[in-house]
Short mmCIF file of C-alpha atoms in Angstrom, two decimals:
data_model
loop_
_atom_site.label_atom_id
_atom_site.label_comp_id
_atom_site.label_asym_id
_atom_site.label_seq_id
_atom_site.Cartn_x
_atom_site.Cartn_y
_atom_site.Cartn_z
CA MET X 1034 115.14 -0.31 113.53
CA THR X 1035 111.74 -0.23 114.54
CA LEU X 1036 111.80 3.52 114.40
CA LEU X 1037 113.03 3.19 110.29
CA THR X 1038 110.38 0.89 109.51
CA ALA X 1039 108.00 3.22 110.99
CA LEU X 1040 109.10 6.10 110.04
CA PRO X 1041 107.86 6.35 105.52
CA ALA X 1042 104.69 4.98 106.76
CA SER X 1043 104.07 8.22 108.61
CA LEU X 1044 105.09 10.32 106.13
CA PRO X 1045 102.57 10.92 104.37
CA ALA X 1046 100.17 12.28 107.16
CA LEU X 1047 103.87 14.85 107.88
CA LEU X 1048 104.26 15.95 104.89
CA PRO X 1049 101.46 17.84 104.41
CA ALA X 1050 101.62 19.23 107.67
CA ALA X 1051 105.71 20.23 107.35
CA LEU X 1052 104.30 21.83 104.19
CA ALA X 1053 101.22 23.46 105.00
CA THR X 1054 102.83 27.01 105.36
CA GLU X 1055 102.47 30.35 104.24
CA ILE X 1056 103.98 33.30 102.94
CA PRO X 1057 103.09 36.28 105.98
CA SER X 1058 103.41 39.88 104.44
CA PRO X 1059 105.55 42.50 106.30
CA SER X 1060 103.84 44.43 108.97
CA GLN X 1061 104.82 48.17 107.55
CA HIS X 1062 105.10 49.18 104.71
CA THR X 1063 106.87 53.11 105.93
CA TRP X 1064 108.84 53.84 108.10
CA TYR X 1065 109.69 57.64 109.88
CA LEU X 1066 113.01 59.42 109.96
CA GLY X 1067 111.62 62.65 111.90
CA ILE X 1068 109.17 63.71 109.54
CA PHE X 1069 110.65 61.91 106.72
CA PRO X 1070 108.87 58.81 105.62
CA LEU X 1071 110.64 56.16 104.05
CA ARG X 1072 108.58 54.05 102.17
CA ALA X 1073 109.38 50.27 100.84
CA TYR X 1074 108.13 50.61 97.80
CA ALA X 1075 110.17 53.54 96.91
CA LEU X 1076 113.23 52.22 98.88
CA ALA X 1077 112.18 48.92 96.66
CA ILE X 1078 112.54 51.01 93.58
CA LEU X 1079 115.42 53.24 94.10
CA ALA X 1080 117.48 49.73 94.95
CA GLY X 1081 116.80 48.02 91.46
CA ILE X 1082 117.74 51.16 89.78
CA VAL X 1083 120.47 51.35 91.60
CA ILE X 1084 121.56 47.74 91.14
CA ALA X 1085 120.40 47.89 87.14
CA VAL X 1086 122.96 51.06 86.84
CA TRP X 1087 125.59 49.22 88.10
CA MET X 1088 125.24 46.41 86.02
CA THR X 1089 124.11 48.26 82.47
CA ALA X 1090 127.91 50.38 83.47
CA ARG X 1091 129.56 46.82 83.59
CA ARG X 1092 127.92 45.97 80.31
CA TRP X 1093 128.48 48.90 78.41
CA LYS X 1094 132.21 49.49 79.95
CA ALA X 1095 132.13 45.69 78.54
CA ARG X 1096 130.94 46.45 74.88
CA GLY X 1097 133.41 49.71 74.35
CA GLY X 1098 131.66 52.41 76.13
CA ASP X 1099 132.48 55.02 78.83
CA PRO X 1100 130.59 54.11 81.67
CA ASP X 1101 130.32 57.49 82.89
CA ASP X 1102 127.54 57.33 79.21
CA VAL X 1103 125.47 55.25 81.63
CA LEU X 1104 125.25 57.85 84.41
CA GLU X 1105 124.78 60.79 81.62
CA ILE X 1106 121.71 58.55 79.75
CA THR X 1107 120.14 57.42 83.12
CA PHE X 1108 119.59 60.75 84.63
CA TRP X 1109 117.21 61.57 81.34
CA ALA X 1110 115.73 58.04 81.41
CA VAL X 1111 114.72 57.71 84.96
CA PRO X 1112 112.56 60.83 85.38
CA PHE X 1113 110.79 60.46 82.10
CA GLY X 1114 110.26 56.09 83.23
CA ILE X 1115 108.65 57.19 86.61
CA VAL X 1116 106.00 59.71 84.70
CA GLY X 1117 105.59 57.71 81.68
CA GLY X 1118 104.95 54.22 84.43
CA ARG X 1119 102.76 56.43 86.35
CA ILE X 1120 100.29 57.97 82.99
CA TYR X 1121 100.45 54.27 82.16
CA HIS X 1122 99.28 52.83 85.43
CA VAL X 1123 96.64 55.96 86.00
CA LEU X 1124 95.10 54.91 82.90
CA SER X 1125 94.70 51.17 82.70
CA SER X 1126 93.46 51.39 86.62
CA PRO X 1127 91.38 54.55 86.20
CA ASP X 1128 88.32 54.07 88.70
CA ARG X 1129 90.23 54.61 91.87
CA TYR X 1130 91.13 58.21 90.90
CA PHE X 1131 88.40 59.36 88.29
CA GLY X 1132 85.28 56.86 89.73
CA ASP X 1133 83.61 53.84 87.71
CA ASN X 1134 83.94 54.52 83.91
CA PHE X 1135 85.28 57.94 84.52
CA SER X 1136 81.67 59.19 86.60
CA GLY X 1137 83.33 61.78 88.47
CA GLY X 1138 84.36 59.71 91.84
CA GLY X 1139 87.69 59.22 92.72
CA ASP X 1140 90.15 60.86 93.92
CA PRO X 1141 92.07 62.67 91.29
CA VAL X 1142 94.68 63.83 93.30
CA SER X 1143 95.78 61.44 94.46
CA ALA X 1144 97.28 59.76 91.33
CA LEU X 1145 100.57 62.01 91.66
CA TYR X 1146 101.08 59.84 94.93
CA VAL X 1147 103.88 57.92 93.81
CA TRP X 1148 105.10 56.82 96.54
CA GLU X 1149 102.13 54.93 97.28
CA GLY X 1150 102.39 52.41 94.26
CA GLY X 1151 101.97 52.24 91.37
CA LEU X 1152 103.59 51.99 88.34
CA GLY X 1153 103.22 50.41 84.92
CA ILE X 1154 106.10 48.89 83.50
CA TRP X 1155 105.21 49.46 80.07
CA GLY X 1156 104.69 53.59 80.14
CA ALA X 1157 107.96 52.98 82.22
CA VAL X 1158 109.73 51.76 79.53
CA ALA X 1159 107.92 53.67 76.99
CA PHE X 1160 109.07 56.82 78.58
CA GLY X 1161 112.38 55.80 79.89
CA ALA X 1162 112.62 54.91 75.75
CA VAL X 1163 112.31 58.38 75.31
CA GLY X 1164 114.86 59.53 78.23
CA ALA X 1165 117.10 57.40 76.86
CA TRP X 1166 116.88 58.54 72.78
CA ILE X 1167 117.90 62.22 74.10
CA GLY X 1168 120.80 60.58 77.05
CA CYS X 1169 122.42 58.96 74.30
CA ARG X 1170 122.47 61.98 71.40
CA ARG X 1171 124.00 64.04 73.98
CA GLN X 1172 126.27 61.35 74.42
CA GLY X 1173 127.01 60.20 70.70
CA VAL X 1174 125.74 56.60 71.18
CA ARG X 1175 123.81 54.40 69.95
CA LEU X 1176 119.87 53.67 71.54
CA SER X 1177 119.71 50.03 69.65
CA SER X 1178 123.78 49.92 71.65
CA PHE X 1179 122.29 51.27 75.07
CA ALA X 1180 119.06 49.44 75.16
CA ASP X 1181 121.12 45.73 74.79
CA ALA X 1182 123.54 46.56 77.76
CA VAL X 1183 120.90 48.32 79.69
CA ALA X 1184 118.21 45.29 79.41
CA PRO X 1185 119.36 42.40 81.69
CA GLY X 1186 119.67 45.14 84.59
CA LEU X 1187 116.04 45.76 83.74
CA LEU X 1188 115.07 42.31 84.58
CA VAL X 1189 116.76 42.40 87.57
CA ALA X 1190 115.37 45.96 87.88
CA GLN X 1191 111.70 45.04 88.05
CA ALA X 1192 112.27 42.15 90.95
CA VAL X 1193 113.42 43.82 93.14
CA GLY X 1194 110.69 46.69 92.55
CA ARG X 1195 107.86 43.77 92.91
CA LEU X 1196 109.41 43.68 97.41
CA GLY X 1197 107.30 46.96 96.91
CA ASN X 1198 103.85 45.16 96.00
CA TRP X 1199 104.77 42.76 99.23
CA PHE X 1200 105.78 45.16 101.35
CA ASN X 1201 101.95 47.26 100.20
CA GLN X 1202 99.82 44.12 100.04
CA GLU X 1203 98.78 44.76 96.59
CA LEU X 1204 98.70 43.56 93.64
CA TYR X 1205 98.22 39.64 94.46
CA GLY X 1206 96.30 36.76 93.17
CA GLY X 1207 93.40 35.06 93.72
CA PRO X 1208 92.90 32.53 96.26
CA THR X 1209 95.03 29.21 96.84
CA GLU X 1210 95.43 26.59 98.61
CA LEU X 1211 99.32 25.93 97.68
CA PRO X 1212 100.96 26.04 100.87
CA TRP X 1213 102.99 29.11 99.37
CA GLY X 1214 100.16 31.56 99.93
CA LEU X 1215 100.12 34.25 100.92
CA HIS X 1216 99.03 36.01 103.77
CA ILE X 1217 97.00 38.94 103.23
CA ASP X 1218 96.04 41.73 106.33
CA ALA X 1219 91.95 42.14 106.78
CA GLU X 1220 92.56 45.60 106.06
CA TYR X 1221 94.78 45.41 102.26
CA LEU X 1222 91.55 42.56 101.02
CA VAL X 1223 90.29 42.54 97.89
CA ALA X 1224 86.80 42.09 97.08
CA ASN X 1225 85.46 38.78 95.06
CA PRO X 1226 85.26 39.27 91.78
CA ALA X 1227 82.73 37.41 91.13
CA THR X 1228 80.58 38.18 94.38
CA GLY X 1229 81.74 41.55 94.77
CA VAL X 1230 81.94 40.82 98.84
CA ALA X 1231 85.21 40.89 100.32
CA TYR X 1232 87.66 37.16 101.03
CA PRO X 1233 86.95 36.02 105.01
CA GLU X 1234 89.85 36.66 107.07
CA GLY X 1235 93.38 33.74 106.57
CA THR X 1236 92.61 33.41 102.97
CA LEU X 1237 95.46 32.73 101.21
CA PHE X 1238 96.76 34.20 97.58
CA HIS X 1239 98.85 33.43 94.88
CA PRO X 1240 102.11 35.45 95.31
CA THR X 1241 102.39 37.21 92.43
CA PHE X 1242 104.97 39.59 93.58
CA LEU X 1243 107.32 36.03 94.02
CA TYR X 1244 106.49 34.86 91.04
CA GLU X 1245 107.02 37.86 88.70
CA LEU X 1246 109.83 37.81 91.50
CA LEU X 1247 111.00 34.49 90.32
CA TRP X 1248 110.71 34.94 86.22
CA ASN X 1249 112.89 38.53 86.11
CA LEU X 1250 115.59 36.81 87.67
CA VAL X 1251 115.16 33.26 85.66
CA MET X 1252 115.20 35.45 82.61
CA ALA X 1253 117.61 37.61 83.15
CA GLY X 1254 119.70 34.71 83.64
CA VAL X 1255 118.91 33.88 79.87
CA LEU X 1256 119.30 37.13 78.65
CA LEU X 1257 123.26 36.99 80.43
CA PHE X 1258 123.42 33.44 78.75
CA LEU X 1259 122.07 34.21 74.89
CA ASP X 1260 124.07 37.73 74.82
CA ARG X 1261 127.73 35.88 76.38
CA ARG X 1262 127.02 33.13 73.55
CA PHE X 1263 125.53 34.96 70.36
CA LYS X 1264 126.92 38.22 70.92
CA LEU X 1265 123.87 39.91 70.35
CA GLY X 1266 123.06 43.44 69.14
CA HIS X 1267 121.72 45.51 67.02
CA GLY X 1268 118.78 45.90 70.14
CA ARG X 1269 118.51 42.62 70.22
CA VAL X 1270 119.35 41.40 73.58
CA PHE X 1271 116.63 44.28 74.46
CA TRP X 1272 114.02 42.83 72.18
CA ALA X 1273 114.54 39.76 73.90
CA TYR X 1274 113.78 40.89 77.48
CA VAL X 1275 110.80 42.11 75.79
CA LEU X 1276 109.29 38.92 74.08
CA LEU X 1277 110.35 36.58 77.46
CA TYR X 1278 109.04 39.58 79.66
CA THR X 1279 106.05 39.38 77.81
CA LEU X 1280 105.82 35.92 78.28
CA GLY X 1281 106.04 35.63 82.09
CA ARG X 1282 103.39 38.94 82.26
CA VAL X 1283 100.20 36.76 80.83
CA TRP X 1284 100.33 34.42 82.74
CA ILE X 1285 100.62 35.95 85.55
CA GLU X 1286 98.10 38.75 84.83
CA MET X 1287 95.73 36.58 84.39
CA LEU X 1288 96.20 35.69 88.38
CA ARG X 1289 95.35 38.69 89.52
CA ILE X 1290 92.36 39.92 91.00
CA ASP X 1291 92.99 43.25 91.86
CA ASP X 1292 90.67 45.80 89.46
CA ALA X 1293 91.76 46.50 85.84
CA GLU X 1294 90.05 47.66 82.87
CA LEU X 1295 89.07 43.84 80.98
CA VAL X 1296 88.81 44.60 77.62
CA LEU X 1297 87.22 41.46 75.27
CA GLY X 1298 87.36 39.37 79.58
CA LEU X 1299 91.18 40.60 79.17
CA ARG X 1300 92.78 42.45 81.26
CA LEU X 1301 94.23 45.43 79.61
CA ASN X 1302 97.39 44.51 80.26
CA VAL X 1303 97.31 41.27 79.39
CA TRP X 1304 95.82 42.39 75.12
CA THR X 1305 99.44 44.50 75.83
CA SER X 1306 101.65 41.55 76.73
CA ILE X 1307 100.42 39.58 73.93
CA LEU X 1308 100.45 42.03 71.14
CA LEU X 1309 104.74 43.70 72.42
CA GLY X 1310 105.33 39.71 72.56
CA LEU X 1311 104.16 39.42 68.91
CA ALA X 1312 105.54 42.22 68.27
CA ALA X 1313 109.20 41.96 70.02
CA LEU X 1314 109.09 38.55 68.39
CA VAL X 1315 108.43 39.92 64.58
CA VAL X 1316 111.18 42.46 65.08
CA SER X 1317 113.63 40.19 66.74
CA ILE X 1318 113.07 37.42 64.09
CA VAL X 1319 114.50 40.96 61.81
CA LEU X 1320 116.61 42.34 63.43
CA ALA X 1321 118.64 38.63 63.38
CA ARG X 1322 118.16 38.01 59.58
CA ARG X 1323 120.18 42.12 59.20
CA PHE X 1324 122.48 41.95 61.68
CA PRO X 1325 123.53 38.17 62.73
CA THR X 1326 126.69 39.51 64.31
CA ARG X 1327 127.83 42.20 66.78
CA GLU X 1328 127.96 46.25 66.07
CA GLU X 1329 131.27 46.90 66.37
CA SER X 1330 130.85 50.40 67.76
CA VAL X 1331 128.61 51.74 70.59
CA ARG X 1332 129.56 55.41 69.09
CA LEU X 1333 127.13 56.97 66.69
CA ARG X 1334 130.32 58.11 64.38
CA PRO X 1335 132.81 55.04 64.71
CA GLU X 1336 135.93 57.52 64.27
CA ASP X 1337 135.14 59.49 67.91
CA ASP X 1338 136.56 54.92 68.98
CA GLU X 1339 140.07 55.21 66.73
CA PRO X 1340 142.94 56.88 68.02
CA ALA X 1341 144.11 60.52 67.28
CA ALA X 1342 146.70 59.90 64.15
CA PRO X 1343 150.50 61.07 65.11
CA ALA X 1344 150.64 64.33 63.42
CA ALA X 1345 153.14 64.59 60.69
CA GLU X 1346 156.72 65.96 59.94
CA PRO X 1347 157.41 68.90 58.31
CA GLU X 1348 158.59 68.73 54.80
CA PRO X 1349 161.66 70.10 54.60
CA ASP X 1350 161.17 73.94 52.85
CA PRO X 1351 163.34 73.52 49.02
CA GLY X 1352 164.34 77.30 49.44
CA ILE X 1353 165.73 76.81 52.82
CA GLU X 1354 167.45 73.64 51.50
CA GLY X 1355 168.46 75.52 48.84
CA THR X 1356 170.00 78.18 50.48
CA GLY X 1357 171.47 76.13 52.17
CA LYS X 1358 173.42 74.69 49.94
CA ALA X 1359 174.13 77.73 48.11
CA ALA X 1360 175.46 79.42 51.13
CA ALA X 1361 177.94 76.02 51.47
CA GLU X 1362 178.95 76.79 48.22
CA PRO X 1363 181.54 80.37 48.41
CA GLU X 1364 182.87 78.05 52.05
CA GLU X 1365 184.05 75.13 49.92
CA VAL X 1366 185.70 77.22 47.17
CA LYS X 1367 187.52 79.84 49.45
CA THR X 1368 189.01 76.29 51.75
CA ALA X 1369 190.43 75.51 47.51
CA ALA X 1370 191.69 78.71 47.23
CA ALA X 1371 193.59 79.36 50.45
CA GLU X 1372 195.40 75.36 50.27
CA GLU X 1373 196.20 76.99 46.61
CA SER X 1374 197.11 79.69 47.63
CA ASP X 1375 199.41 78.14 50.51
CA SER X 1376 201.05 75.38 48.05
CA ASP X 1377 202.05 78.05 45.41
CA THR X 1378 203.36 79.92 48.74
CA SER X 1379 205.28 76.74 49.26
CA ALA X 1380 206.72 76.03 45.76
CA ARG X 1381 208.13 79.52 45.39
CA THR X 1382 210.01 79.14 48.96
#
């Protein structure tokens, strides 16, 4: 009884200690298989792609498409997406590669080192869409239908890909005293944007990788629910993906403290997310009014979905039929004549 009465009084003192935790950062981000490096960032991207392809194939089949189409389209979309993502990252964070204000410093060659991290999602989506368009044309399917099928998988792939940022100890947010603050090793600490001095060891930061990971997974679930509930089509799922992702990206991006290009005091990615989010909202409204229901076929030519009609039986040739009748008549005449001859013979007998 004494323990039970004393416990509530001690809870206020115990609770902060119980919650005074932190998220550790991985101590290693690269492993070696012989002489070949296995980088966590690359593995996270690859795992995300595999999951997205699997999800898309299932959704594509449910919409009446051939799952083989997904692999063919992925063959085009993924390389384009990686190139576009890297280009966007380099252009939106150029100081590391070309020096301050393109002064000529930096290390331009490292712009090619994709495996070290740094893929901008909007460049990946834009260039990936070009690759997907090529693949869709070759497979004879609608790009809008494929975009709807792939949208939830994109969010899951992005969520998994953020684990690469965790392993690389990069793209984290500002300092925090929250119990889920992220520990960053000394060699990966960035400078305080206000003072230009590196943060002291032991400082905990907002785990923006985790925020975006959780946001993307929840929004993927929202997309799946909306698609199942309202039978969205004609690209509406994809534009809903853009809208939902940008809503999260704006506030998560504003927490980050890594180097970035600023436009009117805001990071370039914030402006990009705002503009794309507004565009996605407008397009979603227009599509909802024009296409309230899902398209009947995912193919560019819907007649390709219809089974071939059975071959019609050939019409009988009138000439052959007439010849048969004409040939049959003499036989009947001969039979009648023979019967008449037999009757005459019997009568004479």
